[in-house]
C-alpha positions as a Python dict, from the first residue, in 0.01 Angstrom:
ca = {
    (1, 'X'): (0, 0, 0),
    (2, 'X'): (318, 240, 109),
    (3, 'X'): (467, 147, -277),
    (4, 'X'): (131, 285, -437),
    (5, 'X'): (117, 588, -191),
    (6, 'X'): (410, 702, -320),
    (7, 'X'): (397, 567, -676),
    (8, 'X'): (101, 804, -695),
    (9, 'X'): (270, 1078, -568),
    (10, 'X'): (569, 1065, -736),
    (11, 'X'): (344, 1032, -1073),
    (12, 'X'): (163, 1345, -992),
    (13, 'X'): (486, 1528, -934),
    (14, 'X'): (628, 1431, -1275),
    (15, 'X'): (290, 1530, -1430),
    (16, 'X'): (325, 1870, -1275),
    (17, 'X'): (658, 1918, -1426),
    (18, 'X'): (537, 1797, -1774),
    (19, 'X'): (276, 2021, -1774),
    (20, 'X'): (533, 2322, -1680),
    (21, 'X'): (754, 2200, -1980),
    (22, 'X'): (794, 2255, -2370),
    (23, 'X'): (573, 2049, -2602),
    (24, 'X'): (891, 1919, -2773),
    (25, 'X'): (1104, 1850, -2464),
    (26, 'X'): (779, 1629, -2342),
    (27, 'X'): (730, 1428, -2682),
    (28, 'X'): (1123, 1366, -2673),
    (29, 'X'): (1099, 1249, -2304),
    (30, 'X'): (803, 986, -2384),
    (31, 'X'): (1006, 886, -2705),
    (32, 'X'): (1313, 762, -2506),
    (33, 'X'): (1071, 618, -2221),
    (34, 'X'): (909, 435, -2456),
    (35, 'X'): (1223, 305, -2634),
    (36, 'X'): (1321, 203, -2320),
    (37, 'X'): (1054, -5, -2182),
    (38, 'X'): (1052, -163, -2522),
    (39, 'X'): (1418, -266, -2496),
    (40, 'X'): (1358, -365, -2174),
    (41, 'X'): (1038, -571, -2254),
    (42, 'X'): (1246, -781, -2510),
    (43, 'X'): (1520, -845, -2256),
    (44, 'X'): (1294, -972, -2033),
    (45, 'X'): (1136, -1218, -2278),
    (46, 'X'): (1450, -1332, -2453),
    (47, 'X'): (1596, -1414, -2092),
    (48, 'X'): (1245, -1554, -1973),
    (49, 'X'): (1251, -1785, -2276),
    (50, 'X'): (1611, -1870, -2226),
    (51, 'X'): (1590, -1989, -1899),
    (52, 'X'): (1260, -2213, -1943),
    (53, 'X'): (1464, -2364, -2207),
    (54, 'X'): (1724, -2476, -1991),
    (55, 'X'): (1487, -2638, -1727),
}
């Protein structure tokens, strides 16, 4: 309950900031998020698929 508290909190202060910043500085922000979490999405299921493999 804590983590959400201040997951929620922590997402409104990053929403405050966004909506304080340029248009273009925001888009290029949620670009390199996004490229991110992708990367890190395929990571995870080439190493999930890896290791059920090897069981």
């Amino acid at each position: 309950m804590l983590f959400l508290v201040a997951a929620l909190l922590l997402l409104g202060v990053v929403l405050g900031t966004v909506a304080h910043a340029p248009l273009t500085f925001s888009v290029t922000a949620g670009l390199v998020i996004a490229v991110w979490l992708g990367i890190f999405a395929a990571r995870e299921r080439h190493g999930r698929r890896r290791s059920t493999s090897a069981h």
